[in-house]
Amino acid sequence: MPSKTVRVAVTQHEPVWLDLAATVAKTCTLIAEAAQAKATLVVFPECWIPGYPAWIWSRPVDFDLGVKYVENSLSVNSPQMRQICDAAAEHGINVGLGFSERDGESVYISQALIDDKGSIQMKRRKMKPTHMERTIFGDASGDCLASVVQLPDDGPRVGSLSCWEHIQPLLKYYTLSQQEQIHIAAWPPLDPFVDGSPGFWSMSEQGCRNLSQTYAAEAGAFVLHCTAVLSQPGIDAMKTAGSPIMGSPVAGSSAIIGPDGRILKAAESGSEQLIIADLDMSLVTKTKTFADAGGHYSRPDMLWLGADPTSKPVVRISKQSQ
């Protein structure tokens, strides 16, 4: 197969905080802008819709914001999701979407891959919400273990993980073992690390980008490192002023990472912008001739991974009762 060049667009934008309709409208606008730039794929950060619930890191309970958050989260079978799918089809572009998924009265950190015909080819939930995220979001079941998707017209194979799923070795291996070529790494707004602070470097802008670069080197895949912007209106909406996490404006830190882990392109500033790059897919092949962790550089006779991608609903009717 001849090598192909794939143009991608990584968003670095701010959602319209806690406003489903307005953020969906902004999503469709960005889809159109990426398509106008001739991108094949455009990607969005973790919980882009309706924005990441930053207040959870400063106070575990806020009933008013909790209700508003659920009410403005995105259901998969909804007019708002249909609007996004229609935008993908209208502009002929594939979309990697990060969103808070509403399922009944529960919400989950989710990702979807929508193809250029407007069909959802993959939808997954974050395996385990991280720390304070568990005050808002539920766990995934087997739907966490979503398949890597090949884009239409013999396009690249695209996989997705969210935030600190990039420190989950087994989940990472499950994903990269599916011959992934482009990886969407979705992140929330990321504060820069402050020397001497009690916080974790691994939670900072620098640490999280390092995790994405590590994933690129491990998978031998391009990584689309996608973060959100947080400005004063978001801080005011979520009442996080003064908090050590997302308590002051946060610049975006999105980037495009090569399959050997190097930064190929980063944002020109921390403000809103699309990061556009042409990916030479032959670089994936070149990298994997040295080390293909899911192929020739593995030893399944000694080490292997077991996985159960079956979803486990809360009510399961036994066959004997049918």
Coordinates of C-alpha atoms in Angstrom, one line a residue:
M1 CA 0.0 0.0 0.0
P2 CA 1.5 3.4 -0.9
S3 CA 2.1 5.8 2.0
K4 CA -0.5 8.5 2.6
T5 CA -0.5 11.9 4.1
V6 CA -3.4 12.7 6.4
R7 CA -4.2 16.2 7.4
V8 CA -5.5 16.6 11.0
A9 CA -6.9 19.4 13.1
V10 CA -6.5 19.5 16.9
T11 CA -8.7 22.0 18.7
Q12 CA -7.5 24.3 21.5
H13 CA -10.7 26.1 22.4
E14 CA -12.9 27.0 25.3
P15 CA -16.4 25.5 25.6
V16 CA -19.4 27.6 26.4
W17 CA -19.4 26.4 30.0
L18 CA -22.3 24.3 31.2
D19 CA -24.3 25.2 28.1
L20 CA -25.2 22.2 25.9
A21 CA -26.8 24.1 23.0
A22 CA -24.2 26.8 22.7
T23 CA -21.2 24.3 23.0
V24 CA -22.8 22.1 20.3
A25 CA -23.2 25.1 18.1
K26 CA -19.5 26.0 18.7
T27 CA -18.6 22.4 17.9
C28 CA -20.3 22.5 14.6
T29 CA -18.5 25.8 13.8
L30 CA -15.1 24.3 14.5
I31 CA -16.0 21.2 12.4
A32 CA -16.7 23.6 9.5
E33 CA -13.4 25.5 10.1
A34 CA -11.4 22.3 10.2
A35 CA -13.0 21.0 7.0
Q36 CA -12.3 24.4 5.3
A37 CA -8.7 23.8 6.2
K38 CA -8.9 20.5 4.3
A39 CA -8.5 18.3 7.4
T40 CA -9.6 14.7 7.3
L41 CA -10.0 14.5 11.1
V42 CA -10.7 17.1 13.8
V43 CA -10.5 16.2 17.5
F44 CA -11.9 17.7 20.8
P45 CA -10.7 17.5 24.4
E46 CA -12.1 15.6 27.4
C47 CA -15.6 16.7 28.4
W48 CA -15.6 19.3 25.7
I49 CA -19.4 19.2 26.0
P50 CA -20.5 20.9 28.3
G51 CA -17.0 21.6 29.7
Y52 CA -15.0 19.9 32.3
P53 CA -16.5 20.2 35.9
A54 CA -13.6 22.0 37.4
W55 CA -15.3 22.7 40.7
I56 CA -15.0 19.1 41.8
W57 CA -11.3 19.7 42.7
S58 CA -12.2 22.5 45.2
R59 CA -15.4 21.2 46.7
P60 CA -16.9 17.7 46.4
V61 CA -20.5 18.7 46.5
D62 CA -22.3 21.5 44.7
F63 CA -25.9 20.5 44.1
D64 CA -26.8 23.4 41.9
L65 CA -23.9 22.9 39.5
G66 CA -24.3 19.2 39.7
V67 CA -27.9 19.4 38.4
K68 CA -26.9 21.9 35.8
Y69 CA -24.1 19.7 34.6
V70 CA -26.3 16.7 34.1
E71 CA -28.9 18.7 32.4
N72 CA -26.4 20.1 29.9
S73 CA -24.6 16.8 29.2
L74 CA -24.9 15.1 25.9
S75 CA -27.0 12.0 25.3
V76 CA -25.9 9.8 22.4
N77 CA -29.5 9.4 21.0
S78 CA -30.4 13.1 21.0
P79 CA -31.0 15.9 18.6
Q80 CA -27.8 17.6 19.7
M81 CA -25.7 14.6 18.9
R82 CA -27.5 14.3 15.6
Q83 CA -26.6 18.0 14.9
I84 CA -22.9 17.2 15.4
C85 CA -23.2 14.1 13.2
D86 CA -24.9 16.1 10.5
A87 CA -22.2 18.7 10.6
A88 CA -19.6 16.0 10.1
A89 CA -21.5 14.6 7.1
E90 CA -22.2 18.1 5.6
H91 CA -18.5 19.0 5.7
G92 CA -17.1 15.5 4.9
I93 CA -14.8 15.3 7.9
N94 CA -14.2 12.7 10.7
V95 CA -14.7 13.9 14.2
G96 CA -13.2 12.7 17.5
L97 CA -15.5 14.1 20.2
G98 CA -15.0 14.2 24.0
F99 CA -18.1 14.8 26.0
S100 CA -20.0 14.2 29.2
E101 CA -22.4 11.5 28.2
R102 CA -25.9 11.6 29.9
D103 CA -27.5 8.2 30.3
G104 CA -30.7 8.7 32.2
E105 CA -29.7 10.7 35.3
S106 CA -26.1 9.5 35.3
V107 CA -23.1 10.9 33.4
Y108 CA -20.0 9.4 32.1
I109 CA -16.7 10.7 30.6
S110 CA -17.1 9.6 27.0
Q111 CA -15.5 9.7 23.5
A112 CA -17.0 9.1 20.1
L113 CA -15.5 8.8 16.6
I114 CA -17.9 10.1 14.0
D115 CA -17.1 9.3 10.4
D116 CA -17.4 11.7 7.4
K117 CA -20.8 10.3 6.6
G118 CA -22.1 11.3 10.0
S119 CA -22.2 7.8 11.5
I120 CA -20.9 7.0 15.0
Q121 CA -18.3 4.4 14.5
M122 CA -17.1 4.2 18.1
K123 CA -18.3 5.3 21.4
R124 CA -16.5 4.6 24.7
R125 CA -16.5 5.6 28.3
K126 CA -13.5 6.3 30.5
M127 CA -12.6 3.2 32.4
K128 CA -12.4 4.8 35.8
P129 CA -13.0 8.4 36.6
T130 CA -10.0 9.9 38.3
H131 CA -10.2 10.7 42.0
M132 CA -12.6 13.6 42.5
E133 CA -14.2 12.9 39.1
R134 CA -16.0 10.0 40.9
T135 CA -18.2 12.6 42.7
I136 CA -19.8 13.3 39.3
F137 CA -19.1 10.5 36.8
G138 CA -19.8 6.7 36.8
D139 CA -17.4 3.9 35.8
A140 CA -17.4 2.3 32.4
S141 CA -18.2 -1.4 31.7
G142 CA -16.8 -3.3 28.8
D143 CA -17.8 -0.4 26.5
C144 CA -14.5 1.1 27.7
L145 CA -12.6 -1.4 25.6
A146 CA -13.7 0.1 22.3
S147 CA -12.2 -0.9 19.0
V148 CA -9.7 1.2 17.1
V149 CA -11.5 2.4 14.0
Q150 CA -10.2 2.6 10.4
L151 CA -11.3 5.8 8.8
P152 CA -13.1 5.6 5.5
D153 CA -11.4 5.2 2.1
D154 CA -8.6 3.1 3.5
G155 CA -7.7 5.8 6.0
P156 CA -5.6 5.4 9.1
R157 CA -6.6 3.4 12.2
V158 CA -7.6 5.8 15.0
G159 CA -7.9 5.0 18.7
S160 CA -8.9 7.2 21.7
L161 CA -8.2 7.4 25.5
S162 CA -9.0 10.1 28.0
C163 CA -6.8 12.0 30.4
W164 CA -5.2 9.7 33.0
E165 CA -6.2 6.6 31.1
H166 CA -2.7 7.2 29.7
I167 CA -1.2 5.9 33.0
Q168 CA -3.2 2.6 32.7
P169 CA -0.7 0.1 31.2
L170 CA -3.2 -2.6 30.4
L171 CA -5.7 -0.3 28.8
K172 CA -2.9 1.4 26.8
Y173 CA -1.7 -2.0 25.6
Y174 CA -5.2 -3.1 24.7
T175 CA -5.5 0.0 22.5
L176 CA -2.1 0.1 20.9
S177 CA -2.2 -3.7 20.1
Q178 CA -5.0 -3.0 17.6
Q179 CA -2.5 -1.6 15.1
E180 CA -3.3 2.0 16.0
Q181 CA -1.8 4.6 13.8
I182 CA -3.3 7.8 15.1
H183 CA -4.2 8.2 18.8
I184 CA -6.6 10.9 20.2
A185 CA -5.4 11.9 23.7
A186 CA -8.2 14.0 25.2
W187 CA -7.4 16.1 28.3
P188 CA -9.1 18.8 30.4
P189 CA -7.6 22.3 30.9
L190 CA -4.2 21.7 32.4
D191 CA -2.5 24.0 34.9
P192 CA 1.3 24.5 34.5
F193 CA 3.4 22.9 37.2
V194 CA 4.6 25.2 40.0
D195 CA 7.9 24.3 41.6
G196 CA 7.6 23.5 45.3
S197 CA 3.8 23.0 45.1
P198 CA 2.2 20.0 46.8
G199 CA 0.5 19.0 43.6
F200 CA 1.6 16.2 41.2
W201 CA 3.8 17.1 38.2
S202 CA 2.0 14.2 36.5
M203 CA -1.3 16.2 36.7
S204 CA 0.3 19.4 35.2
E205 CA 0.4 20.7 31.6
Q206 CA 4.0 19.4 31.4
G207 CA 3.3 16.0 33.0
C208 CA 0.3 15.3 30.9
R209 CA 2.0 16.2 27.7
N210 CA 4.8 13.9 28.7
L211 CA 2.3 11.1 29.1
S212 CA 1.0 11.7 25.6
Q213 CA 4.6 11.7 24.3
T214 CA 5.3 8.4 26.1
Y215 CA 2.2 6.9 24.6
A216 CA 3.3 7.9 21.1
A217 CA 6.7 6.2 21.6
E218 CA 5.1 3.1 23.1
A219 CA 2.4 2.8 20.4
G220 CA 4.6 4.0 17.5
A221 CA 1.6 6.2 16.6
F222 CA 0.9 9.8 16.0
V223 CA -0.8 11.4 19.1
L224 CA -3.2 14.2 18.9
H225 CA -2.8 15.8 22.3
C226 CA -6.0 17.9 22.8
T227 CA -6.6 20.3 25.7
A228 CA -9.2 22.9 26.5
V229 CA -8.8 26.6 27.4
L230 CA -10.2 28.0 30.7
S231 CA -10.7 31.8 31.0
Q232 CA -12.3 33.9 33.6
P233 CA -16.0 33.3 32.5
G234 CA -15.4 29.6 33.1
I235 CA -13.9 30.2 36.6
D236 CA -16.8 32.5 37.4
A237 CA -19.4 29.9 36.2
M238 CA -17.9 27.1 38.3
K239 CA -16.8 29.3 41.2
T240 CA -13.3 28.0 41.3
A241 CA -11.4 31.2 41.9
G242 CA -8.4 30.6 44.1
S243 CA -8.4 26.8 43.8
P244 CA -5.0 25.3 43.1
I245 CA -6.5 23.3 40.3
M246 CA -8.3 25.3 37.5
G247 CA -8.7 28.2 39.9
S248 CA -7.1 30.7 37.5
P249 CA -7.1 31.1 33.8
V250 CA -5.5 28.1 32.0
A251 CA -3.9 28.4 28.5
G252 CA -4.3 25.6 26.1
S253 CA -1.4 23.3 25.5
S254 CA -2.6 21.1 22.6
A255 CA 0.0 19.6 20.3
I256 CA 0.7 17.0 17.6
I257 CA 3.2 14.3 18.5
G258 CA 5.1 12.1 16.2
P259 CA 5.3 8.3 16.5
D260 CA 8.8 8.6 18.1
G261 CA 7.5 10.9 20.8
R262 CA 8.7 14.2 19.5
I263 CA 6.5 17.3 19.3
L264 CA 5.8 18.0 15.6
K265 CA 3.6 21.0 16.1
A266 CA 2.3 22.9 19.1
A267 CA 0.0 25.9 19.5
E268 CA 1.5 29.2 18.6
S269 CA 0.0 30.6 21.9
G270 CA -2.3 29.5 24.7
S271 CA -5.3 31.1 23.1
E272 CA -8.0 29.5 20.9
Q273 CA -6.8 28.1 17.7
L274 CA -6.8 25.0 15.4
I275 CA -3.5 23.2 15.1
I276 CA -3.3 21.8 11.6
A277 CA -0.6 19.3 10.4
D278 CA -0.1 16.8 7.6
L279 CA 0.9 13.4 9.0
D280 CA 3.1 11.2 6.9
M281 CA 1.8 7.8 7.7
S282 CA 5.0 6.1 6.5
L283 CA 6.6 7.4 9.7
V284 CA 4.4 4.9 11.6
T285 CA 5.9 2.1 9.6
K286 CA 9.4 3.5 10.0
T287 CA 9.0 3.6 13.8
K288 CA 7.5 0.2 14.0
T289 CA 10.3 -1.4 12.1
F290 CA 12.4 -0.8 15.2
A291 CA 9.8 -1.7 17.9
D292 CA 6.2 -2.8 17.4
A293 CA 5.0 -3.5 20.9
G294 CA 1.8 -5.2 19.6
G295 CA 3.7 -7.2 16.9
H296 CA 7.2 -8.3 16.4
Y297 CA 8.4 -6.6 19.7
S298 CA 6.1 -8.7 21.9
R299 CA 6.5 -12.1 23.5
P300 CA 2.9 -13.6 23.9
D301 CA 4.5 -17.0 24.7
M302 CA 5.5 -15.4 28.1
L303 CA 3.3 -12.3 28.6
W304 CA -0.2 -11.7 27.3
L305 CA -3.3 -9.5 28.1
G306 CA -6.7 -10.8 28.9
A307 CA -9.7 -8.5 28.3
D308 CA -13.5 -8.7 28.4
P309 CA -15.1 -6.1 26.2
T310 CA -18.6 -7.2 27.1
S311 CA -20.8 -4.5 28.7
K312 CA -22.5 -5.6 31.9
P313 CA -25.8 -3.8 32.4
V314 CA -27.2 -3.5 35.9
V315 CA -30.1 -5.8 35.0
R316 CA -29.3 -9.0 33.2
I317 CA -32.2 -11.4 32.4
S318 CA -31.1 -15.0 32.8
K319 CA -31.8 -17.3 29.8
Q320 CA -33.7 -19.7 32.1
S321 CA -36.4 -17.1 32.8
Q322 CA -37.1 -16.4 29.2

